[in-house]
N, CA, C and O atoms as a Tinker XYZ file with bonds, in Angstrom:
   468  protein
     1  N      0.826000   -1.198000    0.000000    73     2
     2  CA     0.000000    0.000000    0.000000    64     1     3
     3  C      0.863000    1.251000    0.000000    63     2     4     5
     4  O      0.555000    2.218000   -0.697000    81     3
     5  N      1.945000    1.241000    0.778000    73     3     6
     6  CA     2.800000    2.416000    0.869000    64     5     7
     7  C      3.536000    2.653000   -0.448000    63     6     8     9
     8  O      3.769000    3.800000   -0.831000    81     7
     9  N      3.906000    1.563000   -1.148000    73     7    10
    10  CA     4.570000    1.714000   -2.437000    64     9    11
    11  C      3.631000    2.351000   -3.451000    63    10    12    13
    12  O      4.014000    3.268000   -4.177000    81    11
    13  N      2.412000    1.862000   -3.492000    73    11    14
    14  CA     1.422000    2.392000   -4.425000    64    13    15
    15  C      1.203000    3.875000   -4.168000    63    14    16    17
    16  O      1.171000    4.673000   -5.106000    81    15
    17  N      1.052000    4.245000   -2.911000    73    15    18
    18  CA     0.821000    5.648000   -2.558000    64    17    19
    19  C      2.013000    6.522000   -2.925000    63    18    20    21
    20  O      1.826000    7.640000   -3.406000    81    19
    21  N      3.223000    6.042000   -2.711000    73    19    22
    22  CA     4.422000    6.813000   -3.049000    64    21    23
    23  C      4.526000    7.033000   -4.562000    63    22    24    25
    24  O      4.848000    8.135000   -5.006000    81    23
    25  N      4.259000    6.006000   -5.340000    73    23    26
    26  CA     4.318000    6.129000   -6.794000    64    25    27
    27  C      3.219000    7.059000   -7.291000    63    26    28    29
    28  O      3.452000    7.882000   -8.177000    81    27
    29  N      2.022000    6.931000   -6.723000    73    27    30
    30  CA     0.896000    7.795000   -7.088000    64    29    31
    31  C      1.237000    9.264000   -6.815000    63    30    32    33
    32  O      0.976000   10.125000   -7.655000    81    31
    33  N      1.810000    9.550000   -5.664000    73    31    34
    34  CA     2.156000   10.933000   -5.296000    64    33    35
    35  C      3.262000   11.467000   -6.201000    63    34    36    37
    36  O      3.214000   12.627000   -6.612000    81    35
    37  N      4.249000   10.646000   -6.513000    73    35    38
    38  CA     5.314000   11.091000   -7.419000    64    37    39
    39  C      4.756000   11.443000   -8.795000    63    38    40    41
    40  O      5.130000   12.463000   -9.374000    81    39
    41  N      3.878000   10.617000   -9.312000    73    39    42
    42  CA     3.251000   10.915000  -10.601000    64    41    43
    43  C      2.415000   12.171000  -10.543000    63    42    44    45
    44  O      2.410000   12.959000  -11.489000    81    43
    45  N      1.709000   12.370000   -9.446000    73    43    46
    46  CA     0.884000   13.566000   -9.294000    64    45    47
    47  C      1.730000   14.824000   -9.220000    63    46    48    49
    48  O      1.404000   15.827000   -9.854000    81    47
    49  N      2.814000   14.783000   -8.453000    73    47    50
    50  CA     3.681000   15.957000   -8.333000    64    49    51
    51  C      4.356000   16.301000   -9.653000    63    50    52    53
    52  O      4.455000   17.474000  -10.013000    81    51
    53  N      4.820000   15.285000  -10.376000    73    51    54
    54  CA     5.432000   15.555000  -11.680000    64    53    55
    55  C      4.436000   16.199000  -12.637000    63    54    56    57
    56  O      4.780000   17.133000  -13.362000    81    55
    57  N      3.215000   15.706000  -12.638000    73    55    58
    58  CA     2.205000   16.231000  -13.548000    64    57    59
    59  C      1.737000   17.608000  -13.120000    63    58    60    61
    60  O      1.418000   18.438000  -13.972000    81    59
    61  N      1.688000   17.871000  -11.825000    73    59    62
    62  CA     1.240000   19.182000  -11.355000    64    61    63
    63  C      2.195000   20.277000  -11.836000    63    62    64    65
    64  O      1.760000   21.358000  -12.231000    81    63
    65  N      3.489000   19.989000  -11.799000    73    63    66
    66  CA     4.465000   20.983000  -12.239000    64    65    67
    67  C      4.490000   21.105000  -13.759000    63    66    68    69
    68  O      4.591000   22.213000  -14.286000    81    67
    69  N      4.401000   19.999000  -14.458000    73    67    70
    70  CA     4.421000   20.012000  -15.917000    64    69    71
    71  C      3.771000   18.727000  -16.424000    63    70    72    73
    72  O      4.291000   17.639000  -16.175000    81    71
    73  N      2.645000   18.831000  -17.131000    73    71    74
    74  CA     2.007000   17.619000  -17.664000    64    73    75
    75  C      2.934000   16.823000  -18.589000    63    74    76    77
    76  O      2.837000   15.598000  -18.661000    81    75
    77  N      3.819000   17.508000  -19.284000    73    75    78
    78  CA     4.760000   16.791000  -20.153000    64    77    79
    79  C      5.691000   15.895000  -19.346000    63    78    80    81
    80  O      6.042000   14.800000  -19.786000    81    79
    81  N      6.088000   16.358000  -18.172000    73    79    82
    82  CA     6.941000   15.526000  -17.317000    64    81    83
    83  C      6.201000   14.280000  -16.850000    63    82    84    85
    84  O      6.789000   13.201000  -16.767000    81    83
    85  N      4.920000   14.423000  -16.545000    73    83    86
    86  CA     4.136000   13.265000  -16.137000    64    85    87
    87  C      4.008000   12.248000  -17.256000    63    86    88    89
    88  O      4.145000   11.046000  -17.029000    81    87
    89  N      3.747000   12.727000  -18.461000    73    87    90
    90  CA     3.657000   11.833000  -19.618000    64    89    91
    91  C      5.002000   11.156000  -19.863000    63    90    92    93
    92  O      5.064000    9.956000  -20.130000    81    91
    93  N      6.073000   11.933000  -19.770000    73    91    94
    94  CA     7.407000   11.376000  -19.959000    64    93    95
    95  C      7.699000   10.311000  -18.899000    63    94    96    97
    96  O      8.285000    9.273000  -19.205000    81    95
    97  N      7.293000   10.567000  -17.665000    73    95    98
    98  CA     7.515000    9.596000  -16.592000    64    97    99
    99  C      6.785000    8.288000  -16.880000    63    98   100   101
   100  O      7.335000    7.210000  -16.660000    81    99
   101  N      5.551000    8.377000  -17.370000    73    99   102
   102  CA     4.793000    7.161000  -17.701000    64   101   103
   103  C      5.498000    6.401000  -18.816000    63   102   104   105
   104  O      5.637000    5.180000  -18.745000    81   103
   105  N      5.941000    7.115000  -19.842000    73   103   106
   106  CA     6.607000    6.444000  -20.956000    64   105   107
   107  C      7.942000    5.823000  -20.537000    63   106   108   109
   108  O      8.302000    4.743000  -21.007000    81   107
   109  N      8.663000    6.500000  -19.664000    73   107   110
   110  CA     9.946000    5.960000  -19.215000    64   109   111
   111  C      9.767000    4.783000  -18.245000    63   110   112   113
   112  O     10.651000    3.934000  -18.128000    81   111
   113  N      8.646000    4.736000  -17.565000    73   111   114
   114  CA     8.408000    3.684000  -16.565000    64   113   115
   115  C      7.514000    2.563000  -17.086000    63   114   116   117
   116  O      6.913000    1.840000  -16.291000    81   115
   117  N      7.416000    2.405000  -18.392000    73   115   118
   118  CA     6.586000    1.330000  -18.935000    64   117   119
   119  C      6.981000   -0.060000  -18.408000    63   118   120   121
   120  O      6.094000   -0.888000  -18.202000    81   119
   121  N      8.246000   -0.345000  -18.188000    73   119   122
   122  CA     8.571000   -1.668000  -17.616000    64   121   123
   123  C      8.095000   -1.854000  -16.171000    63   122   124   125
   124  O      8.222000   -2.949000  -15.623000    81   123
   125  N      7.557000   -0.817000  -15.552000    73   123   126
   126  CA     7.100000   -0.927000  -14.164000    64   125   127
   127  C      5.858000   -1.800000  -14.022000    63   126   128   129
   128  O      5.400000   -2.038000  -12.904000    81   127
   129  N      5.304000   -2.282000  -15.135000    73   127   130
   130  CA     4.157000   -3.180000  -15.015000    64   129   131
   131  C      4.570000   -4.511000  -14.383000    63   130   132   133
   132  O      3.717000   -5.291000  -13.959000    81   131
   133  N      5.866000   -4.765000  -14.320000    73   131   134
   134  CA     6.343000   -6.011000  -13.709000    64   133   135
   135  C      6.242000   -6.001000  -12.191000    63   134   136   137
   136  O      6.194000   -7.065000  -11.573000    81   135
   137  N      6.207000   -4.825000  -11.579000    73   135   138
   138  CA     6.114000   -4.718000  -10.125000    64   137   139
   139  C      4.652000   -4.775000   -9.716000    63   138   140   141
   140  O      3.908000   -3.810000   -9.890000    81   139
   141  N      4.254000   -5.898000   -9.180000    73   139   142
   142  CA     2.849000   -6.132000   -8.848000    64   141   143
   143  C      2.655000   -6.162000   -7.338000    63   142   144   145
   144  O      3.506000   -6.646000   -6.592000    81   143
   145  N      1.513000   -5.632000   -6.908000    73   143   146
   146  CA     1.107000   -5.706000   -5.509000    64   145   147
   147  C     -0.394000   -5.571000   -5.452000    63   146   148   149
   148  O     -1.047000   -5.415000   -6.484000    81   147
   149  N     -0.956000   -5.629000   -4.245000    73   147   150
   150  CA    -2.407000   -5.581000   -4.084000    64   149   151
   151  C     -2.812000   -4.371000   -3.256000    63   150   152   153
   152  O     -2.151000   -4.009000   -2.283000    81   151
   153  N     -3.911000   -3.761000   -3.666000    73   151   154
   154  CA    -4.531000   -2.666000   -2.924000    64   153   155
   155  C     -5.942000   -3.117000   -2.576000    63   154   156   157
   156  O     -6.775000   -3.292000   -3.465000    81   155
   157  N     -6.214000   -3.304000   -1.304000    73   155   158
   158  CA    -7.515000   -3.767000   -0.825000    64   157   159
   159  C     -7.946000   -5.051000   -1.528000    63   158   160   161
   160  O     -9.123000   -5.226000   -1.844000    81   159
   161  N     -6.993000   -5.948000   -1.771000    73   159   162
   162  CA    -7.289000   -7.224000   -2.393000    64   161   163
   163  C     -7.343000   -7.198000   -3.905000    63   162   164   165
   164  O     -7.516000   -8.248000   -4.524000    81   163
   165  N     -7.200000   -6.024000   -4.530000    73   163   166
   166  CA    -7.224000   -5.928000   -5.988000    64   165   167
   167  C     -5.795000   -5.869000   -6.517000    63   166   168   169
   168  O     -5.008000   -5.025000   -6.088000    81   167
   169  N     -5.456000   -6.758000   -7.443000    73   167   170
   170  CA    -4.097000   -6.731000   -7.985000    64   169   171
   171  C     -3.882000   -5.481000   -8.841000    63   170   172   173
   172  O     -4.757000   -5.084000   -9.611000    81   171
   173  N     -2.721000   -4.878000   -8.696000    73   171   174
   174  CA    -2.378000   -3.688000   -9.463000    64   173   175
   175  C     -0.875000   -3.690000   -9.706000    63   174   176   177
   176  O     -0.152000   -4.524000   -9.161000    81   175
   177  N     -0.412000   -2.764000  -10.516000    73   175   178
   178  CA     1.000000   -2.654000  -10.825000    64   177   179
   179  C      1.487000   -1.243000  -10.522000    63   178   180   181
   180  O      0.691000   -0.324000  -10.331000    81   179
   181  N      2.800000   -1.088000  -10.482000    73   179   182
   182  CA     3.388000    0.230000  -10.245000    64   181   183
   183  C      3.062000    1.175000  -11.404000    63   182   184   185
   184  O      2.855000    2.369000  -11.188000    81   183
   185  N      3.017000    0.658000  -12.617000    73   183   186
   186  CA     2.682000    1.487000  -13.773000    64   185   187
   187  C      1.259000    2.022000  -13.665000    63   186   188   189
   188  O      1.008000    3.175000  -14.015000    81   187
   189  N      0.334000    1.211000  -13.191000    73   187   190
   190  CA    -1.043000    1.671000  -13.019000    64   189   191
   191  C     -1.140000    2.762000  -11.966000    63   190   192   193
   192  O     -1.919000    3.702000  -12.126000    81   191
   193  N     -0.364000    2.657000  -10.895000    73   191   194
   194  CA    -0.359000    3.692000   -9.861000    64   193   195
   195  C      0.167000    5.002000  -10.418000    63   194   196   197
   196  O     -0.402000    6.062000  -10.158000    81   195
   197  N      1.246000    4.938000  -11.180000    73   195   198
   198  CA     1.811000    6.143000  -11.787000    64   197   199
   199  C      0.838000    6.749000  -12.787000    63   198   200   201
   200  O      0.631000    7.963000  -12.799000    81   199
   201  N      0.248000    5.915000  -13.618000    73   199   202
   202  CA    -0.695000    6.401000  -14.623000    64   201   203
   203  C     -1.925000    7.028000  -13.965000    63   202   204   205
   204  O     -2.424000    8.048000  -14.440000    81   203
   205  N     -2.408000    6.441000  -12.901000    73   203   206
   206  CA    -3.558000    7.005000  -12.203000    64   205   207
   207  C     -3.223000    8.366000  -11.601000    63   206   208   209
   208  O     -4.034000    9.290000  -11.659000    81   207
   209  N     -2.034000    8.488000  -11.025000    73   207   210
   210  CA    -1.613000    9.780000  -10.482000    64   209   211
   211  C     -1.521000   10.844000  -11.558000    63   210   212   213
   212  O     -1.949000   11.980000  -11.351000    81   211
   213  N     -0.969000   10.487000  -12.699000    73   211   214
   214  CA    -0.823000   11.440000  -13.807000    64   213   215
   215  C     -2.187000   11.840000  -14.347000    63   214   216   217
   216  O     -2.447000   13.027000  -14.544000    81   215
   217  N     -3.059000   10.875000  -14.589000    73   215   218
   218  CA    -4.368000   11.167000  -15.179000    64   217   219
   219  C     -5.242000   11.968000  -14.228000    63   218   220   221
   220  O     -5.876000   12.935000  -14.651000    81   219
   221  N     -5.294000   11.596000  -12.968000    73   219   222
   222  CA    -6.138000   12.340000  -12.022000    64   221   223
   223  C     -5.653000   13.771000  -11.825000    63   222   224   225
   224  O     -6.463000   14.694000  -11.744000    81   223
   225  N     -4.352000   13.961000  -11.748000    73   223   226
   226  CA    -3.824000   15.315000  -11.603000    64   225   227
   227  C     -4.117000   16.142000  -12.844000    63   226   228   229
   228  O     -4.476000   17.315000  -12.742000    81   227
   229  N     -3.968000   15.540000  -14.008000    73   227   230
   230  CA    -4.276000   16.253000  -15.250000    64   229   231
   231  C     -5.759000   16.617000  -15.314000    63   230   232   233
   232  O     -6.115000   17.716000  -15.739000    81   231
   233  N     -6.626000   15.686000  -14.889000    73   231   234
   234  CA    -8.063000   15.975000  -14.890000    64   233   235
   235  C     -8.403000   17.131000  -13.948000    63   234   236   237
   236  O     -9.247000   17.968000  -14.270000    81   235
   237  N     -7.755000   17.178000  -12.798000    73   235   238
   238  CA    -8.011000   18.261000  -11.854000    64   237   239
   239  C     -7.576000   19.593000  -12.439000    63   238   240   241
   240  O     -8.271000   20.597000  -12.291000    81   239
   241  N     -6.431000   19.604000  -13.101000    73   239   242
   242  CA    -5.924000   20.863000  -13.661000    64   241   243
   243  C     -6.667000   21.292000  -14.912000    63   242   244   245
   244  O     -6.734000   22.488000  -15.197000    81   243
   245  N     -7.227000   20.361000  -15.668000    73   243   246
   246  CA    -7.856000   20.673000  -16.952000    64   245   247
   247  C     -9.373000   20.528000  -16.931000    63   246   248   249
   248  O     -9.978000   20.353000  -17.989000    81   247
   249  N     -9.992000   20.593000  -15.786000    73   247   250
   250  CA   -11.427000   20.306000  -15.722000    64   249   251
   251  C    -12.268000   21.282000  -16.533000    63   250   252   253
   252  O    -13.354000   20.910000  -16.978000    81   251
   253  N    -11.813000   22.515000  -16.744000    73   251   254
   254  CA   -12.596000   23.486000  -17.516000    64   253   255
   255  C    -12.546000   23.174000  -19.010000    63   254   256   257
   256  O    -13.543000   23.340000  -19.714000    81   255
   257  N    -11.403000   22.727000  -19.488000    73   255   258
   258  CA   -11.238000   22.521000  -20.934000    64   257   259
   259  C    -11.418000   21.075000  -21.362000    63   258   260   261
   260  O    -11.260000   20.761000  -22.541000    81   259
   261  N    -11.741000   20.198000  -20.442000    73   259   262
   262  CA   -11.823000   18.771000  -20.766000    64   261   263
   263  C    -12.910000   18.486000  -21.790000    63   262   264   265
   264  O    -12.680000   17.746000  -22.747000    81   263
   265  N    -14.068000   19.051000  -21.605000    73   263   266
   266  CA   -15.164000   18.800000  -22.539000    64   265   267
   267  C    -14.846000   19.366000  -23.917000    63   266   268   269
   268  O    -15.134000   18.730000  -24.931000    81   267
   269  N    -14.257000   20.553000  -23.960000    73   267   270
   270  CA   -13.885000   21.154000  -25.236000    64   269   271
   271  C    -12.832000   20.319000  -25.948000    63   270   272   273
   272  O    -12.865000   20.190000  -27.172000    81   271
   273  N    -11.900000   19.752000  -25.195000    73   271   274
   274  CA   -10.861000   18.904000  -25.797000    64   273   275
   275  C    -11.475000   17.662000  -26.432000    63   274   276   277
   276  O    -11.085000   17.265000  -27.529000    81   275
   277  N    -12.434000   17.049000  -25.744000    73   275   278
   278  CA   -13.060000   15.845000  -26.282000    64   277   279
   279  C    -13.839000   16.171000  -27.554000    63   278   280   281
   280  O    -13.762000   15.427000  -28.531000    81   279
   281  N    -14.572000   17.252000  -27.553000    73   279   282
   282  CA   -15.391000   17.579000  -28.714000    64   281   283
   283  C    -14.583000   18.218000  -29.835000    63   282   284   285
   284  O    -15.115000   18.439000  -30.922000    81   283
   285  N    -13.303000   18.521000  -29.594000    73   283   286
   286  CA   -12.468000   19.016000  -30.683000    64   285   287
   287  C    -11.930000   17.868000  -31.542000    63   286   288   289
   288  O    -11.392000   18.098000  -32.625000    81   287
   289  N    -12.075000   16.644000  -31.057000    73   287   290
   290  CA   -11.695000   15.489000  -31.871000    64   289   291
   291  C    -12.649000   15.366000  -33.051000    63   290   292   293
   292  O    -13.819000   15.729000  -32.933000    81   291
   293  N    -12.173000   14.863000  -34.185000    73   291   294
   294  CA   -13.088000   14.622000  -35.304000    64   293   295
   295  C    -14.185000   13.631000  -34.904000    63   294   296   297
   296  O    -13.961000   12.732000  -34.093000    81   295
   297  N    -15.359000   13.809000  -35.479000    73   295   298
   298  CA   -16.491000   12.962000  -35.082000    64   297   299
   299  C    -16.229000   11.487000  -35.380000    63   298   300   301
   300  O    -16.748000   10.619000  -34.679000    81   299
   301  N    -15.436000   11.191000  -36.402000    73   299   302
   302  CA   -15.123000    9.794000  -36.704000    64   301   303
   303  C    -14.321000    9.165000  -35.567000    63   302   304   305
   304  O    -14.532000    8.002000  -35.223000    81   303
   305  N    -13.402000    9.936000  -34.984000    73   303   306
   306  CA   -12.611000    9.427000  -33.869000    64   305   307
   307  C    -13.482000    9.191000  -32.653000    63   306   308   309
   308  O    -13.366000    8.164000  -31.984000    81   307
   309  N    -14.363000   10.153000  -32.367000    73   307   310
   310  CA   -15.243000    9.997000  -31.202000    64   309   311
   311  C    -16.124000    8.769000  -31.366000    63   310   312   313
   312  O    -16.327000    8.013000  -30.417000    81   311
   313  N    -16.646000    8.572000  -32.572000    73   311   314
   314  CA   -17.496000    7.408000  -32.828000    64   313   315
   315  C    -16.706000    6.119000  -32.671000    63   314   316   317
   316  O    -17.172000    5.177000  -32.031000    81   315
   317  N    -15.515000    6.072000  -33.252000    73   315   318
   318  CA   -14.687000    4.862000  -33.168000    64   317   319
   319  C    -14.289000    4.565000  -31.724000    63   318   320   321
   320  O    -14.333000    3.410000  -31.299000    81   319
   321  N    -13.902000    5.586000  -30.967000    73   319   322
   322  CA   -13.539000    5.373000  -29.563000    64   321   323
   323  C    -14.738000    4.908000  -28.751000    63   322   324   325
   324  O    -14.608000    4.039000  -27.888000    81   323
   325  N    -15.901000    5.480000  -29.021000    73   323   326
   326  CA   -17.111000    5.074000  -28.313000    64   325   327
   327  C    -17.492000    3.630000  -28.604000    63   326   328   329
   328  O    -17.854000    2.885000  -27.693000    81   327
   329  N    -17.412000    3.234000  -29.859000    73   327   330
   330  CA   -17.750000    1.858000  -30.236000    64   329   331
   331  C    -16.740000    0.885000  -29.635000    63   330   332   333
   332  O    -17.120000   -0.177000  -29.142000    81   331
   333  N    -15.459000    1.239000  -29.672000    73   331   334
   334  CA   -14.436000    0.373000  -29.090000    64   333   335
   335  C    -14.643000    0.195000  -27.597000    63   334   336   337
   336  O    -14.559000   -0.920000  -27.083000    81   335
   337  N    -14.915000    1.294000  -26.895000    73   335   338
   338  CA   -15.132000    1.213000  -25.453000    64   337   339
   339  C    -16.407000    0.433000  -25.126000    63   338   340   341
   340  O    -16.427000   -0.341000  -24.169000    81   339
   341  N    -17.451000    0.626000  -25.896000    73   339   342
   342  CA   -18.691000   -0.124000  -25.685000    64   341   343
   343  C    -18.486000   -1.620000  -25.920000    63   342   344   345
   344  O    -18.995000   -2.442000  -25.158000    81   343
   345  N    -17.742000   -1.977000  -26.971000    73   343   346
   346  CA   -17.465000   -3.388000  -27.248000    64   345   347
   347  C    -16.634000   -4.008000  -26.127000    63   346   348   349
   348  O    -16.850000   -5.161000  -25.755000    81   347
   349  N    -15.687000   -3.243000  -25.592000    73   347   350
   350  CA   -14.863000   -3.757000  -24.488000    64   349   351
   351  C    -15.708000   -3.973000  -23.236000    63   350   352   353
   352  O    -15.523000   -4.962000  -22.526000    81   351
   353  N    -16.630000   -3.059000  -22.963000    73   351   354
   354  CA   -17.510000   -3.206000  -21.797000    64   353   355
   355  C    -18.415000   -4.423000  -21.968000    63   354   356   357
   356  O    -18.607000   -5.192000  -21.026000    81   355
   357  N    -18.966000   -4.597000  -23.155000    73   355   358
   358  CA   -19.801000   -5.775000  -23.408000    64   357   359
   359  C    -18.991000   -7.057000  -23.300000    63   358   360   361
   360  O    -19.501000   -8.082000  -22.847000    81   359
   361  N    -17.722000   -7.003000  -23.716000    73   359   362
   362  CA   -16.849000   -8.166000  -23.607000    64   361   363
   363  C    -16.632000   -8.605000  -22.168000    63   362   364   365
   364  O    -16.445000   -9.791000  -21.898000    81   363
   365  N    -16.657000   -7.655000  -21.248000    73   363   366
   366  CA   -16.516000   -8.003000  -19.828000    64   365   367
   367  C    -17.704000   -8.842000  -19.376000    63   366   368   369
   368  O    -17.538000   -9.829000  -18.660000    81   367
   369  N    -18.889000   -8.450000  -19.792000    73   367   370
   370  CA   -20.091000   -9.131000  -19.320000    64   369   371
   371  C    -20.323000  -10.492000  -19.969000    63   370   372   373
   372  O    -21.003000  -11.338000  -19.389000    81   371
   373  N    -19.775000  -10.719000  -21.154000    73   371   374
   374  CA   -19.931000  -12.042000  -21.773000    64   373   375
   375  C    -18.749000  -12.947000  -21.469000    63   374   376   377
   376  O    -18.721000  -14.099000  -21.903000    81   375
   377  N    -17.782000  -12.442000  -20.735000    73   375   378
   378  CA   -16.613000  -13.233000  -20.356000    64   377   379
   379  C    -17.025000  -14.333000  -19.373000    63   378   380   381
   380  O    -17.871000  -14.100000  -18.509000    81   379
   381  N    -16.442000  -15.518000  -19.495000    73   379   382
   382  CA   -16.768000  -16.579000  -18.537000    64   381   383
   383  C    -16.287000  -16.259000  -17.120000    63   382   384   385
   384  O    -16.877000  -16.728000  -16.146000    81   383
   385  N    -15.238000  -15.476000  -17.002000    73   383   386
   386  CA   -14.718000  -15.066000  -15.702000    64   385   387
   387  C    -14.746000  -13.539000  -15.637000    63   386   388   389
   388  O    -13.898000  -12.873000  -16.231000    81   387
   389  N    -15.720000  -12.990000  -14.918000    73   387   390
   390  CA   -15.932000  -11.541000  -14.859000    64   389   391
   391  C    -14.709000  -10.833000  -14.272000    63   390   392   393
   392  O    -14.322000   -9.766000  -14.749000    81   391
   393  N    -14.107000  -11.418000  -13.250000    73   391   394
   394  CA   -12.947000  -10.763000  -12.615000    64   393   395
   395  C    -11.779000  -10.645000  -13.597000    63   394   396   397
   396  O    -11.132000   -9.600000  -13.664000    81   395
   397  N    -11.511000  -11.694000  -14.348000    73   395   398
   398  CA   -10.451000  -11.647000  -15.350000    64   397   399
   399  C    -10.814000  -10.675000  -16.472000    63   398   400   401
   400  O     -9.953000   -9.961000  -16.986000    81   399
   401  N    -12.089000  -10.655000  -16.845000    73   399   402
   402  CA   -12.541000   -9.718000  -17.863000    64   401   403
   403  C    -12.374000   -8.272000  -17.436000    63   402   404   405
   404  O    -11.997000   -7.422000  -18.242000    81   403
   405  N    -12.655000   -7.988000  -16.165000    73   403   406
   406  CA   -12.461000   -6.629000  -15.650000    64   405   407
   407  C    -10.982000   -6.247000  -15.629000    63   406   408   409
   408  O    -10.629000   -5.102000  -15.910000    81   407
   409  N    -10.131000   -7.198000  -15.299000    73   407   410
   410  CA    -8.695000   -6.930000  -15.300000    64   409   411
   411  C     -8.175000   -6.617000  -16.690000    63   410   412   413
   412  O     -7.372000   -5.700000  -16.862000    81   411
   413  N     -8.625000   -7.368000  -17.679000    73   411   414
   414  CA    -8.228000   -7.109000  -19.060000    64   413   415
   415  C     -8.789000   -5.777000  -19.533000    63   414   416   417
   416  O     -8.101000   -5.019000  -20.217000    81   415
   417  N    -10.036000   -5.487000  -19.174000    73   415   418
   418  CA   -10.640000   -4.213000  -19.546000    64   417   419
   419  C     -9.851000   -3.052000  -18.961000    63   418   420   421
   420  O     -9.596000   -2.063000  -19.647000    81   419
   421  N     -9.464000   -3.170000  -17.697000    73   419   422
   422  CA    -8.715000   -2.102000  -17.040000    64   421   423
   423  C     -7.350000   -1.913000  -17.693000    63   422   424   425
   424  O     -6.951000   -0.786000  -17.986000    81   423
   425  N     -6.643000   -2.999000  -17.919000    73   423   426
   426  CA    -5.268000   -2.914000  -18.405000    64   425   427
   427  C     -5.175000   -2.574000  -19.890000    63   426   428   429
   428  O     -4.301000   -1.807000  -20.293000    81   427
   429  N     -6.060000   -3.133000  -20.703000    73   427   430
   430  CA    -5.913000   -2.989000  -22.156000    64   429   431
   431  C     -6.812000   -1.928000  -22.769000    63   430   432   433
   432  O     -6.555000   -1.486000  -23.888000    81   431
   433  N     -7.853000   -1.510000  -22.072000    73   431   434
   434  CA    -8.778000   -0.541000  -22.664000    64   433   435
   435  C     -8.893000    0.754000  -21.861000    63   434   436   437
   436  O     -8.695000    1.838000  -22.408000    81   435
   437  N     -9.206000    0.653000  -20.585000    73   435   438
   438  CA    -9.482000    1.855000  -19.797000    64   437   439
   439  C     -8.238000    2.722000  -19.608000    63   438   440   441
   440  O     -8.287000    3.928000  -19.850000    81   439
   441  N     -7.139000    2.134000  -19.183000    73   439   442
   442  CA    -5.934000    2.925000  -18.942000    64   441   443
   443  C     -5.362000    3.539000  -20.221000    63   442   444   445
   444  O     -5.001000    4.716000  -20.200000    81   443
   445  N     -5.260000    2.800000  -21.340000    73   443   446
   446  CA    -4.800000    3.465000  -22.563000    64   445   447
   447  C     -5.772000    4.545000  -23.047000    63   446   448   449
   448  O     -5.346000    5.559000  -23.600000    81   447
   449  N     -7.058000    4.334000  -22.844000    73   447   450
   450  CA    -8.057000    5.332000  -23.232000    64   449   451
   451  C     -7.849000    6.617000  -22.429000    63   450   452   453
   452  O     -7.884000    7.711000  -22.993000    81   451
   453  N     -7.635000    6.492000  -21.133000    73   451   454
   454  CA    -7.383000    7.671000  -20.299000    64   453   455
   455  C     -6.068000    8.345000  -20.659000    63   454   456   457
   456  O     -5.981000    9.573000  -20.672000    81   455
   457  N     -5.050000    7.554000  -20.949000    73   455   458
   458  CA    -3.743000    8.109000  -21.299000    64   457   459
   459  C     -3.805000    8.813000  -22.650000    63   458   460   461
   460  O     -3.061000    9.766000  -22.878000    81   459
   461  N     -4.674000    8.365000  -23.545000    73   459   462
   462  CA    -4.828000    8.984000  -24.853000    64   461   463
   463  C     -5.245000   10.446000  -24.716000    63   462   464   465
   464  O     -4.751000   11.311000  -25.439000    81   463
   465  N     -6.146000   10.708000  -23.795000    73   463   466
   466  CA    -6.594000   12.101000  -23.630000    64   465   467
   467  C     -5.600000   12.885000  -22.822000    63   466   468
   468  O     -5.804000   14.075000  -22.578000    81   467
């Protein structure tokens, strides 16, 4: 728990000073997915903690322009992203193992989607 919190705070501080530094930190720490631990019984990685810190800090700083940024994307992109995210959500519910489906959804769809913005 303490490791996760330390990584989360480091990502948040880097992003608060400069969002580019936070993005750079995520890209440089991509191998951190190998460091695994549990938070309240849920498996997570160091990369997920860093990414969550970066994304949440960015959302707090950009809350006024967030909607404008999303709608500045071409409509084809918004449609494609929406369909992809909807298909991934439906894939969780038709999965034979819901917990494994949620883990795949989090790692392969939700986190890259958040990092994209």
